[in-house]
CSV table of C-alpha atoms in Angstrom, one decimal:
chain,number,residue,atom,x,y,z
P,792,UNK,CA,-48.4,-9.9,-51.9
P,793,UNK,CA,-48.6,-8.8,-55.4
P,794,UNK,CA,-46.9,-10.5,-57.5
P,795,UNK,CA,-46.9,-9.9,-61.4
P,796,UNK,CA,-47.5,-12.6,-62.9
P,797,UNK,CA,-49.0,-11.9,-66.1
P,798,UNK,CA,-45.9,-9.6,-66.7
P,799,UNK,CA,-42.9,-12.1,-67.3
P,800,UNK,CA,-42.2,-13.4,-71.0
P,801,UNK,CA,-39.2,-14.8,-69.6
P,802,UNK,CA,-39.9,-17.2,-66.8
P,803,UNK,CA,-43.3,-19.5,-66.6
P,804,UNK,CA,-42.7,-20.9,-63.2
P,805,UNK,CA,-39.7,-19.0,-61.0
P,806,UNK,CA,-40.6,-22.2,-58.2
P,807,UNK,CA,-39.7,-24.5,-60.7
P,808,UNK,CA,-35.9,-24.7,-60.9
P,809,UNK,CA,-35.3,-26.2,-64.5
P,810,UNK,CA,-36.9,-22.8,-65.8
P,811,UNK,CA,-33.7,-21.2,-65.4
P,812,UNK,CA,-31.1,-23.8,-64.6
P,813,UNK,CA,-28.5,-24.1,-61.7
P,814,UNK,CA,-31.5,-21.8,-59.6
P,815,UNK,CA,-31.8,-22.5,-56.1
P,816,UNK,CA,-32.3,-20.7,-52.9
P,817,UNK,CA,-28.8,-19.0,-52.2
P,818,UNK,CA,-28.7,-16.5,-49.1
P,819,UNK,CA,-25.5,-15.1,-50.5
P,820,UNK,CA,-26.9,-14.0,-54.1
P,821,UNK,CA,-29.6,-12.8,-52.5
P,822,UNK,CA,-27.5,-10.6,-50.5
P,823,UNK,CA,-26.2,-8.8,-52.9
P,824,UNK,CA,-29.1,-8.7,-54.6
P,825,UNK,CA,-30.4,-6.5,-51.7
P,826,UNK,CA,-26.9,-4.8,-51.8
P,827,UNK,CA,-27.5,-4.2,-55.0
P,828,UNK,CA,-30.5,-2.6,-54.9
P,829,UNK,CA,-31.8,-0.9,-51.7
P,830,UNK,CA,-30.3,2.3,-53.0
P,831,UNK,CA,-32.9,2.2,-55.8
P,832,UNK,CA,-33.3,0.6,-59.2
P,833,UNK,CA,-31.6,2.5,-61.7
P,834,UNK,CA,-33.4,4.7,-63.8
P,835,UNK,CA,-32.4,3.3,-67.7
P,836,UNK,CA,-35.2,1.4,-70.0
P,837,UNK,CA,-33.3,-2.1,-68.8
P,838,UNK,CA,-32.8,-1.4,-64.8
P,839,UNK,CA,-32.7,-5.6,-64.2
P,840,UNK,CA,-29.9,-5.7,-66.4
P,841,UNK,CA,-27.7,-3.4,-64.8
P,842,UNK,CA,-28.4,-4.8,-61.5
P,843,UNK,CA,-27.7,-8.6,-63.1
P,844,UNK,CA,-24.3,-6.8,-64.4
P,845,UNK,CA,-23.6,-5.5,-60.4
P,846,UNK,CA,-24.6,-8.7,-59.6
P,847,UNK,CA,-22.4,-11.2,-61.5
P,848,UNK,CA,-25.4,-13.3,-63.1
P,849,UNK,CA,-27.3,-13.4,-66.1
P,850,UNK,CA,-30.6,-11.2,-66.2
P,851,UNK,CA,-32.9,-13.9,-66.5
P,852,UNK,CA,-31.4,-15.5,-63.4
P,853,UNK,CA,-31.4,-12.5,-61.5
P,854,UNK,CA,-35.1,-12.1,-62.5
P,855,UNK,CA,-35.9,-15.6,-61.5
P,856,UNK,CA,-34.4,-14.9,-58.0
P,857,UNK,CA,-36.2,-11.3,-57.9
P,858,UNK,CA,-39.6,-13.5,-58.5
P,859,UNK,CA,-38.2,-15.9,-55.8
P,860,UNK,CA,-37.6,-13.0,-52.9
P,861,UNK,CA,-40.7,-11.5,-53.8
P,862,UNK,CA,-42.9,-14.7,-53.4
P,863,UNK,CA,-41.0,-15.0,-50.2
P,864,UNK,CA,-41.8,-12.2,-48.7
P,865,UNK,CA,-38.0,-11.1,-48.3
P,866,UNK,CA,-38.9,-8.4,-51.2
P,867,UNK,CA,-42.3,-6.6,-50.0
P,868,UNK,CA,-42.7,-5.1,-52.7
P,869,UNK,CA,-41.3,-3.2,-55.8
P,870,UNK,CA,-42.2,0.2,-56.6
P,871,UNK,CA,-42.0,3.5,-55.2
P,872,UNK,CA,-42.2,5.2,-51.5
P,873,UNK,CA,-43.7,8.5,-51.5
P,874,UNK,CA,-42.9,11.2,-49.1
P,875,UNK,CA,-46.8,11.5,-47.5
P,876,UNK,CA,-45.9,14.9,-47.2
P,877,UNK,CA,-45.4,16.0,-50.8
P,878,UNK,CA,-48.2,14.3,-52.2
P,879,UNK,CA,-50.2,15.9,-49.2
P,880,UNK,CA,-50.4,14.0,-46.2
P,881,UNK,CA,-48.9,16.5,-44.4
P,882,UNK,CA,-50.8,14.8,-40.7
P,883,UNK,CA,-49.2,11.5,-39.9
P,884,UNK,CA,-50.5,10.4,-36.9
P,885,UNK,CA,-49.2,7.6,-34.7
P,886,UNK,CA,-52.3,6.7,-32.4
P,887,UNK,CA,-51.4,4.4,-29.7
P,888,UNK,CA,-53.9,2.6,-27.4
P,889,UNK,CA,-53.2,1.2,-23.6
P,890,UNK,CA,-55.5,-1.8,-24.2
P,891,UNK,CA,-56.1,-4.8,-21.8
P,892,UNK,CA,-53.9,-7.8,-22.8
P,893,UNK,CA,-56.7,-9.4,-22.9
P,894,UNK,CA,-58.2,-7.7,-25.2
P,895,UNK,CA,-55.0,-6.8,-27.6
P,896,UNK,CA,-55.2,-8.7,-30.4
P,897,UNK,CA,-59.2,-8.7,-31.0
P,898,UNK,CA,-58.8,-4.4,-30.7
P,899,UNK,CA,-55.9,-4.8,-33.2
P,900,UNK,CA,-57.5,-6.8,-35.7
P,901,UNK,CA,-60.1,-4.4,-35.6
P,902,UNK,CA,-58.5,-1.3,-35.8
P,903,UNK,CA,-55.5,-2.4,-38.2
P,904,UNK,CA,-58.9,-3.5,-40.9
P,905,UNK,CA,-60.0,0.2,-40.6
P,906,UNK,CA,-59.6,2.2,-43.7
P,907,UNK,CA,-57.9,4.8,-42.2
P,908,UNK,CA,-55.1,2.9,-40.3
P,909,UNK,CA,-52.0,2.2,-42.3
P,910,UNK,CA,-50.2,0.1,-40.5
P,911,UNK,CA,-51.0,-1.6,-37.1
P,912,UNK,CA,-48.8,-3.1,-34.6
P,913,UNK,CA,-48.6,-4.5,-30.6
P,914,UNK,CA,-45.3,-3.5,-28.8
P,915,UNK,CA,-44.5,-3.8,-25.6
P,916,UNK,CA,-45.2,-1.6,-23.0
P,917,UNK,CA,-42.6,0.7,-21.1
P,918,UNK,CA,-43.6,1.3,-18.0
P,919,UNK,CA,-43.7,3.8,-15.9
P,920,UNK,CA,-43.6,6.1,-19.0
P,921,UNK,CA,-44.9,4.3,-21.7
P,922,UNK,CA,-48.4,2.6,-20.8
P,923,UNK,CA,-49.5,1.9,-24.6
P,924,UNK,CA,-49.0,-1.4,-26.4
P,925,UNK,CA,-50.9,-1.0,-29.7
P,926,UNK,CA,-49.8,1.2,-32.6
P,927,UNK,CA,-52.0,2.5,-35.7
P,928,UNK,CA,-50.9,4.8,-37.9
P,929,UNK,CA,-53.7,7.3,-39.2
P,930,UNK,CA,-52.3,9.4,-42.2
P,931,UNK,CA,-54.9,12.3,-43.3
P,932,UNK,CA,-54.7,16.3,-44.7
P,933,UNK,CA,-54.8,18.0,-41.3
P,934,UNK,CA,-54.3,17.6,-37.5
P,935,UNK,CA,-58.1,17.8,-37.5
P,936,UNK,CA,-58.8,15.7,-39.5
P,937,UNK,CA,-56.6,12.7,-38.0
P,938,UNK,CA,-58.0,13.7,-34.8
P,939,UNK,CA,-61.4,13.0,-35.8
P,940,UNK,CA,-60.8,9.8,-37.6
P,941,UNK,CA,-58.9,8.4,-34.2
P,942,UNK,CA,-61.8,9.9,-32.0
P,943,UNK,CA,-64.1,7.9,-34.6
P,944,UNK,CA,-61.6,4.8,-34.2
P,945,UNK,CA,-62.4,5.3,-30.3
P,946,UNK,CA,-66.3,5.7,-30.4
P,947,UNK,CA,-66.5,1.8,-32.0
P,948,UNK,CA,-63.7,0.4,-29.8
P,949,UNK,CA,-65.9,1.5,-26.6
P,950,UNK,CA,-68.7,0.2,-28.6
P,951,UNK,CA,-67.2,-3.4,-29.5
P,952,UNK,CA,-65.1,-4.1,-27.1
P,953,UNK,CA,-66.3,-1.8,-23.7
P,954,UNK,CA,-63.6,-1.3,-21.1
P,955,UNK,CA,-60.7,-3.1,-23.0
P,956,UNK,CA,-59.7,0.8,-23.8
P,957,UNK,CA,-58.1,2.4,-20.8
P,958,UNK,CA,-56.1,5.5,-22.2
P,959,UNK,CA,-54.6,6.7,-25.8
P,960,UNK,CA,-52.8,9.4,-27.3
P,961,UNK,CA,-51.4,10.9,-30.8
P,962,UNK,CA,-47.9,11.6,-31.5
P,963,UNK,CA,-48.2,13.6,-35.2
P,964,UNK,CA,-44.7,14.1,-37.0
P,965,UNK,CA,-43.4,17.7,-37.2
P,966,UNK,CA,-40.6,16.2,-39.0
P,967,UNK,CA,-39.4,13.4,-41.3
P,968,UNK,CA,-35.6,13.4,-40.5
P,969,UNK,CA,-34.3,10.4,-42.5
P,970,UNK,CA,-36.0,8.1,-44.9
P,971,UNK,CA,-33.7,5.5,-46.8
P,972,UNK,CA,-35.0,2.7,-46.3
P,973,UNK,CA,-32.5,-0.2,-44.9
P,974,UNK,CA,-28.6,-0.4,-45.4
P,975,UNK,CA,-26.9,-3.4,-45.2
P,976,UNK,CA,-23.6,-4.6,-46.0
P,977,UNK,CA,-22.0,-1.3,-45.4
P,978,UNK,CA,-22.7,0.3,-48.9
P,979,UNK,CA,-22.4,3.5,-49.0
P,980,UNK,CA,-24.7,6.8,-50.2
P,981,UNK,CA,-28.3,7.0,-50.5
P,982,UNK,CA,-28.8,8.4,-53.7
P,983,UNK,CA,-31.0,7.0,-56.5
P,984,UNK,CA,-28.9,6.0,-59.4
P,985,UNK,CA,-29.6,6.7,-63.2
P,986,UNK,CA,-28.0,5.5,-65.7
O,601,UNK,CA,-58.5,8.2,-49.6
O,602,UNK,CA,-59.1,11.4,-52.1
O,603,UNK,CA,-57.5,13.3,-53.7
O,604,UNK,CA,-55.0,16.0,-52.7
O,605,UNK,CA,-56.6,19.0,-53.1
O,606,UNK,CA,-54.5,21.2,-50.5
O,607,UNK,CA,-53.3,24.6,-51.7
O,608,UNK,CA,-49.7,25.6,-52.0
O,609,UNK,CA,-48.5,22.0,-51.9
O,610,UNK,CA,-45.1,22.0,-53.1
O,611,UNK,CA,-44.1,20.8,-55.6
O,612,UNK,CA,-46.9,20.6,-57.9
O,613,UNK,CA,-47.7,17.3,-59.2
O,614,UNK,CA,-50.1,17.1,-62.9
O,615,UNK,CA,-52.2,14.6,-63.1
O,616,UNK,CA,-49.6,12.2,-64.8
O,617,UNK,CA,-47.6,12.4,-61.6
O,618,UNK,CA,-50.1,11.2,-59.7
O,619,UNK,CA,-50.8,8.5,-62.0
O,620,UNK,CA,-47.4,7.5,-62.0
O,621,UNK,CA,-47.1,7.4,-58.2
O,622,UNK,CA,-50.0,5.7,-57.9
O,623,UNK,CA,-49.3,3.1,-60.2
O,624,UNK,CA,-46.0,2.6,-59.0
O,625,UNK,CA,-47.2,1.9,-55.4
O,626,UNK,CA,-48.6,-1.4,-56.7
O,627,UNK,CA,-46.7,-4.2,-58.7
O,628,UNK,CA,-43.8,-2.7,-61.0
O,629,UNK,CA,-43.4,-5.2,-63.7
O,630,UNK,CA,-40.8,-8.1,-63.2
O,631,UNK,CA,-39.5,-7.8,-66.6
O,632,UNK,CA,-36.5,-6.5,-68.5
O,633,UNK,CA,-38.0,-3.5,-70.2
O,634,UNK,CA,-40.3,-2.5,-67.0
O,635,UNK,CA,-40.4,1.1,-67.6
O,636,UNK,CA,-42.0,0.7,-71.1
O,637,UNK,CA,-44.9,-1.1,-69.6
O,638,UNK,CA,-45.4,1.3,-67.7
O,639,UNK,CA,-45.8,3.9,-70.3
O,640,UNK,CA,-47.9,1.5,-72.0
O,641,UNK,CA,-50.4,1.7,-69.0
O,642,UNK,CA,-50.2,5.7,-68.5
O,643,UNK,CA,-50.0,6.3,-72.2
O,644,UNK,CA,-46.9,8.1,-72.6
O,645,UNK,CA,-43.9,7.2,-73.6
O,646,UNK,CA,-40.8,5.3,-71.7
O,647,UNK,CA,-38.5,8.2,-71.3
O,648,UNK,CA,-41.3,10.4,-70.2
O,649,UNK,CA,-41.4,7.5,-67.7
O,650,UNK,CA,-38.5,7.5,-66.2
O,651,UNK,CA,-37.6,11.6,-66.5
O,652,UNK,CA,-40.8,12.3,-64.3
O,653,UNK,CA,-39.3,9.5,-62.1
O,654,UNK,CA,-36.4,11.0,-61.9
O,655,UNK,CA,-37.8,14.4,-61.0
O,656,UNK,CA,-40.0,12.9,-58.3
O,657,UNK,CA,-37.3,12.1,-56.7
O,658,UNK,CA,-35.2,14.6,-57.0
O,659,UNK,CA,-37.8,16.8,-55.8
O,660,UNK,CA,-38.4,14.3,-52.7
O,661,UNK,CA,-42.3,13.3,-53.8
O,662,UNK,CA,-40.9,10.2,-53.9
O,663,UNK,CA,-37.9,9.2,-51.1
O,664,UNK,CA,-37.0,6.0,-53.3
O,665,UNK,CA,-37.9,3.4,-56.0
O,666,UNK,CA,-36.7,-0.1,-55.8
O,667,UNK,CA,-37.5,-3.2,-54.3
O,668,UNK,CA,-38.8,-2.7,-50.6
O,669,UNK,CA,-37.1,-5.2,-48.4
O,670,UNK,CA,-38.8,-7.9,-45.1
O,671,UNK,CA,-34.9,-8.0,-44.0
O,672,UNK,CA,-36.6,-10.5,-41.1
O,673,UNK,CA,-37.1,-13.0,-43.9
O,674,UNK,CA,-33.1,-13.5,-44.3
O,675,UNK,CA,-32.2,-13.3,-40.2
O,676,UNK,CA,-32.3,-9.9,-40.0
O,677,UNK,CA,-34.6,-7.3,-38.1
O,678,UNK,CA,-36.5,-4.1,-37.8
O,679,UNK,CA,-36.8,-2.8,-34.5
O,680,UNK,CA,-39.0,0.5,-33.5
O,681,UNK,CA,-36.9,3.0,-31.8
O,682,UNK,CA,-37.4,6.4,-29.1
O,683,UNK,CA,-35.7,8.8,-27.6
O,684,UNK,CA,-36.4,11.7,-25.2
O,685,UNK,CA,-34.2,14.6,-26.7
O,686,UNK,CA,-33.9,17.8,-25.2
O,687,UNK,CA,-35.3,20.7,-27.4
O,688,UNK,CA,-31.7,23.0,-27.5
O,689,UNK,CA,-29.8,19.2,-28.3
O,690,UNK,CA,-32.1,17.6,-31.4
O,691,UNK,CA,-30.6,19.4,-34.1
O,692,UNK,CA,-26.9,17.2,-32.0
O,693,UNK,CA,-28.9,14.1,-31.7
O,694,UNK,CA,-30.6,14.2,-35.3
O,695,UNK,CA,-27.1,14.1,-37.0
O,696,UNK,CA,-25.9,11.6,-34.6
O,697,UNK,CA,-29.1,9.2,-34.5
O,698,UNK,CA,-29.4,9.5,-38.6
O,699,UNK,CA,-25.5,8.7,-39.0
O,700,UNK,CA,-26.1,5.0,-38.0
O,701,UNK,CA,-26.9,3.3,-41.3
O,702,UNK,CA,-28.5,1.0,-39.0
O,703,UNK,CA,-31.5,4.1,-38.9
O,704,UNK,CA,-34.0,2.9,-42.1
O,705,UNK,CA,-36.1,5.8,-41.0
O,706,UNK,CA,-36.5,9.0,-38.7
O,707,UNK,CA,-39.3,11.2,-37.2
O,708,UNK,CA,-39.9,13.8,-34.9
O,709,UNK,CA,-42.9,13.5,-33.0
O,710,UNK,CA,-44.9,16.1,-30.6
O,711,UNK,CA,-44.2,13.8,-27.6
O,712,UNK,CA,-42.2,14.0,-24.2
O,713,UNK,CA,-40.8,11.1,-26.8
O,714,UNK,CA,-39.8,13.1,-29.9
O,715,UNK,CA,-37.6,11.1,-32.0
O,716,UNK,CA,-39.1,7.9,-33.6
O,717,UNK,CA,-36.9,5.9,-35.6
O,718,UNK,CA,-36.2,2.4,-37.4
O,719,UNK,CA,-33.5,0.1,-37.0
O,720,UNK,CA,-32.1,-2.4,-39.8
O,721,UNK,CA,-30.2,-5.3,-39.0
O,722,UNK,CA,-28.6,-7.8,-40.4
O,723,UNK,CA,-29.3,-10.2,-37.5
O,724,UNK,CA,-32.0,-9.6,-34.6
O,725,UNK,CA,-29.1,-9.4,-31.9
O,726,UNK,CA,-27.7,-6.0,-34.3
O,727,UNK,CA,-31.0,-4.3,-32.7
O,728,UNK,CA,-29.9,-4.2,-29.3
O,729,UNK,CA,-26.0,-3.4,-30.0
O,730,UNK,CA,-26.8,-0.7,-32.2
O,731,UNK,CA,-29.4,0.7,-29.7
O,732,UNK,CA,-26.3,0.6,-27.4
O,733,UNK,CA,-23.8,2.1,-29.5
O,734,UNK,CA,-26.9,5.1,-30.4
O,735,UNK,CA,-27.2,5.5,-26.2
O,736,UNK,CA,-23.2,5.7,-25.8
O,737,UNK,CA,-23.1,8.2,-29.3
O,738,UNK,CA,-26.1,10.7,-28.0
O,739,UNK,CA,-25.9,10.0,-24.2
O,740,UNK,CA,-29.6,9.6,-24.3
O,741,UNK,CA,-31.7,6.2,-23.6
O,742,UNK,CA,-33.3,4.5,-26.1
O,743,UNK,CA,-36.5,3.0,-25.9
O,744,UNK,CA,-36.8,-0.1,-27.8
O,745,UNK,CA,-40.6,-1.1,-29.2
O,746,UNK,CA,-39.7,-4.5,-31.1
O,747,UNK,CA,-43.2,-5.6,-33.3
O,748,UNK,CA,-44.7,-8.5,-31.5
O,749,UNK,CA,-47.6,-8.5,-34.0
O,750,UNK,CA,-48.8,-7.3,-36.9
O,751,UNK,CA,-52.2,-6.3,-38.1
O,752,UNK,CA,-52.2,-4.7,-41.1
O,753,UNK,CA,-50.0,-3.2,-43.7
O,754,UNK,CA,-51.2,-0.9,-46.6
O,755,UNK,CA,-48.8,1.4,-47.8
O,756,UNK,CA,-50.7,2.5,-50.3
O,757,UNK,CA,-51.3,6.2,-50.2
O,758,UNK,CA,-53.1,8.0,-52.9
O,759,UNK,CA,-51.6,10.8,-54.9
């Protein structure tokens, strides 16, 4: 997680609850913090302000418990998601891999520390249809070029770990048909606000 | 990765874009005047900053900017989802699947499976009613592929 540190005049320590006082862990602020939120920062020069103004707390509070989520994990990250498409990614291929329980989690950390896998996940089987329990997303600037990098991906699992490979296949996306991002609390719309 | 170098690439993004997306794929200052940092670091100026934002996403290069959210960290769940749609009923299903705000995320695949999508929940048991209440709205099955582990996740993509 990258945190930024360096980047806060405001708060020296967001763990240390005198730097902003009455701060604690509250599921309920942090709630509609997230409310607040997963539609999009605002676009204005002071976006934490508005948000602290939707909110109901004072910004440096809210910035304290923004510092708070993030070193807890329940804020990934901040910053943008770009469409792979536009900024030309336009092959996004899921690979998935039928490999020997076994073997699953040895093949995974090895794959998922590839440069060209994105993201890598075991999920269940399901059987009869569905033989493949390890995902690893391969993003690249052509079918081909995917192709080749899973085929590569392939070559040094046979090499490593020989036999734990019984079958894979790519799915490539012809489509993105929604991308928001989560919803809770039942707010509504999906477009970014500005100021 | 390199550089996008594809022809015809809609919309065209300068090379300021691509500084911008790519800096803003990495830590977005915690601080109340964010954007001007930001201009600091690309050497332009804040409402340059947030105008080109602005554009990005109106123009879909970027699908949002805010904080990205592990809703398993506060009892809720994500939950990998797939259906089998007929080709003449997935323009039907599409609008059906994607009108569950329960659905972060949706893809068509090239797959006897050809709709991939994400649930968000507020709690983990949410994955399996809303996969319910999809099956009852589409009168399709869905195939549920919960994360049992994790590798790796770099979402970093390079502009």
């Amino acid at each position: 997680m990258m945190a930024a540190h360096r980047e806060n005049p405001v708060l020296q320590d967001p763990n240390d609850p005198a730097t902003v006082p009455g701060v604690g862990y509250d599921e309920a602020i942090e709630r509609r913090i997230i409310i607040a939120t997963q539609d999009g920062l605002p676009l204005v020069p002071q976006p934490w302000d508005e948000v602290a103004r939707e909110v109901g707390l004072p910004v440096d509070e809210l910035l304290c418990r923004v510092r708070a989520m993030l070193e807890r994990g329940v804020i990934r990250r901040i910053g943008a998601v770009p469409n792979h498409y536009a900024i030309g990614y336009t092959a996004n291929g899921m690979s998935v891999w039928d490999v020997a329980d076994e073997w699953v989690d040895a093949v995974g950390e090895f794959i998922g520390a590839l440069d060209a896998v994105t993201h890598c996940y075991r999920r269940p089987r399901r059987l009869p249809d569905w033989p493949y329990n390890l995902f690893a997303m391969v993003h690249g600037r052509s079918h081909d070029e995917v192709r080749q990098q899973i085929s590569d991906i392939a070559d040094r699992i046979v090499a490593r770990f020989p036999g734990a490979c019984r079958g894979r296949e790519v799915l490539f996306s012809s489509a993105i048909l929604k991308k928001t991002g989560l919803r809770i609390g039942g707010a509504a719309g999906s477009v970014q606000k500005r100021g | 990765m390199s550089r996008a170098t594809a022809k015809g690439q809609t919309p065209l993004l300068d090379d300021t874009d691509r500084a911008l997306i790519n800096m803003l794929q990495g830590d977005f200052p915690l601080v109340r005047n964010p954007f001007a940092d930001v201009a600091i670091r690309l050497g332009i100026d804040q409402g340059q900053v947030i105008d080109r934002l602005q554009r990005l996403l109106d123009q879909r290069v970027l699908t949002r900017f805010g904080p990205m959210f592990q809703i398993e960290r506060i009892g809720g769940a994500f939950c990998l989802a797939a259906i089998s749609v007929p080709e003449a009923d997935f323009e039907r299903v599409t609008a059906q699947v994607n009108a569950f705000a329960e659905v972060a995320h949706n893809y068509r695949r090239d797959h006897a499976l050809n709709m991939w999508f994400v649930l968000a929940t507020e709690t983990p048991q949410g994955i399996a009613a809303t996969a319910r209440r999809i099956e009852a709205a589409t009168g399709l099955p869905v195939f549920l592929f919960p994360k049992e582990r994790e590798y790796f996740v770099e979402m970093k993509l390079e502009a």
